[in-house]
């Protein structure tokens, strides 16, 4: 866990958990003039993720150093962690360079927000290590410069995200803590660009995302009061994902996986619809802090 922060530079390493996220529902409402798509989604962190150890380098350091356990992840300016460190220096004027040890559990490009969570964690760590004491609202706003999903990871763990994903409304937990979720990731990659390239907004759901959000919480309250089994909530008709159609067309094996969703409550991830096949994980509600303070156990 993190020590209390006094506003003074820590001048020591921080080791942090960087959670993955799922989309409980995802609506794509229109294509914007800037080429992005307008979305509305209920995001949830889960107790499965990466870890970062961030250490301040001596003042003589010329650039950041990134070490990663996943050899497929670039350790240069293409990495969102690198971009986050650069962004922090640009916004604060602080010249501090960092050594970042990134231990990956979340598959790269799996649609679980692994890279985005890493970037948010790096911003948060840099702020604490350097003693800048910038509010999380600043970090959230800055993060939109390098990615759409990063802002979510400054929420309490459950959030309703709109715009490109950078507009974040904190929400109460939509699922009970300990709710089991099966994550399934095909062996072959599926790119964000390919999925969005096949997206036809006219074929998307026409359900109002605000109605989906309201119904999700109504059903959650009802399930809690009636002590329903976790397999009965949420109802499958609430787990709308407008990227399912293009993702299934791009990778038909995903459609076969979805046949099991009524019993496993499979959630198809926002951009890539890829999950980790061999993990059973639990939802985690980070209500006390914008970023998690300790690792959670993975079950299964």
Coordinates of C-alpha atoms in Angstrom, one line a residue, residues 180-294:
X180 CA -17.3 -13.9 -10.9
X181 CA -16.5 -13.0 -14.5
X182 CA -15.0 -15.3 -17.1
X183 CA -12.7 -13.6 -19.6
X184 CA -12.1 -15.2 -22.9
X185 CA -9.3 -14.2 -25.3
X186 CA -8.8 -15.9 -28.7
X187 CA -5.3 -16.7 -29.7
X188 CA -5.3 -14.5 -32.7
X189 CA -5.2 -10.7 -32.4
X190 CA -8.1 -8.4 -33.3
X191 CA -7.2 -4.8 -33.9
X192 CA -9.3 -1.8 -32.8
X193 CA -9.0 -0.3 -36.3
X194 CA -10.4 -3.4 -37.9
X195 CA -13.4 -3.5 -35.6
X196 CA -14.2 0.1 -36.0
X197 CA -13.6 -0.2 -39.8
X198 CA -16.5 -2.6 -40.0
X199 CA -18.8 -0.7 -37.7
X200 CA -22.0 0.5 -39.2
X201 CA -23.8 2.8 -36.7
X202 CA -27.1 2.1 -38.4
X203 CA -26.8 -1.5 -37.3
X204 CA -26.2 -0.5 -33.7
X205 CA -28.7 -0.9 -30.9
X206 CA -31.3 1.9 -30.6
X207 CA -31.7 1.6 -26.9
X208 CA -31.1 4.8 -25.0
X209 CA -27.9 4.4 -23.0
X210 CA -29.3 6.5 -20.1
X211 CA -32.2 3.9 -20.0
X212 CA -29.6 1.1 -19.9
X213 CA -27.8 2.7 -17.1
X214 CA -31.0 3.2 -15.1
X215 CA -32.2 -0.3 -15.7
X216 CA -28.8 -1.7 -14.7
X217 CA -29.1 -0.2 -11.3
X218 CA -32.7 -1.0 -10.9
X219 CA -32.0 -4.7 -11.6
X220 CA -28.9 -4.6 -9.3
X221 CA -31.1 -3.3 -6.5
X222 CA -33.8 -5.8 -7.2
X223 CA -31.3 -8.7 -7.3
X224 CA -29.8 -7.6 -4.0
X225 CA -33.2 -7.3 -2.3
X226 CA -34.3 -10.7 -3.6
X227 CA -30.9 -12.3 -3.0
X228 CA -30.8 -13.6 -6.6
X229 CA -27.9 -15.8 -7.7
X230 CA -25.1 -13.9 -9.4
X231 CA -25.8 -15.9 -12.6
X232 CA -29.2 -14.1 -12.7
X233 CA -27.9 -10.6 -12.8
X234 CA -27.4 -8.7 -14.9
X235 CA -30.0 -9.9 -17.4
X236 CA -28.5 -10.6 -20.8
X237 CA -30.5 -7.9 -22.5
X238 CA -28.7 -5.2 -20.5
X239 CA -25.3 -6.4 -21.7
X240 CA -25.5 -4.5 -25.0
X241 CA -22.3 -4.1 -26.9
X242 CA -22.5 -2.3 -30.3
X243 CA -19.1 -3.6 -31.3
X244 CA -20.2 -7.3 -31.2
X245 CA -21.5 -7.3 -34.8
X246 CA -18.3 -5.9 -36.4
X247 CA -16.1 -8.0 -34.1
X248 CA -17.9 -11.2 -34.9
X249 CA -17.6 -10.4 -38.6
X250 CA -13.9 -9.8 -38.3
X251 CA -13.4 -12.9 -36.0
X252 CA -16.2 -15.4 -36.3
X253 CA -14.9 -17.6 -33.5
X254 CA -16.1 -14.9 -31.1
X255 CA -19.7 -15.6 -32.0
X256 CA -19.2 -19.2 -30.9
X257 CA -17.8 -18.0 -27.6
X258 CA -20.9 -15.8 -27.1
X259 CA -23.1 -18.9 -27.1
X260 CA -22.0 -19.5 -23.6
X261 CA -22.7 -15.9 -22.4
X262 CA -26.1 -16.7 -20.9
X263 CA -24.5 -18.8 -18.2
X264 CA -21.1 -17.1 -18.0
X265 CA -22.4 -13.5 -18.4
X266 CA -19.7 -13.0 -21.0
X267 CA -18.9 -9.3 -21.5
X268 CA -17.4 -8.5 -24.9
X269 CA -14.8 -5.8 -24.4
X270 CA -15.3 -2.3 -25.9
X271 CA -12.7 -2.1 -28.7
X272 CA -11.2 -5.5 -29.2
X273 CA -13.6 -8.0 -27.8
X274 CA -10.7 -10.1 -26.5
X275 CA -10.3 -11.7 -23.1
X276 CA -8.0 -13.9 -21.1
X277 CA -9.4 -17.5 -21.5
X278 CA -8.0 -19.1 -18.4
X279 CA -8.8 -16.6 -15.6
X280 CA -11.8 -16.3 -13.4
X281 CA -11.6 -13.0 -11.7
X282 CA -13.7 -10.9 -9.3
X283 CA -14.9 -7.4 -9.7
X284 CA -13.3 -4.8 -7.4
X285 CA -14.8 -1.6 -6.2
X286 CA -12.1 1.0 -5.6
X287 CA -14.4 3.4 -3.8
X288 CA -11.9 4.9 -1.4
X289 CA -9.3 6.0 -3.9
X290 CA -8.9 6.9 -7.6
X291 CA -6.2 4.3 -8.1
X292 CA -5.9 1.0 -6.2
X293 CA -3.5 0.7 -3.3
X294 CA -2.9 -3.0 -3.2

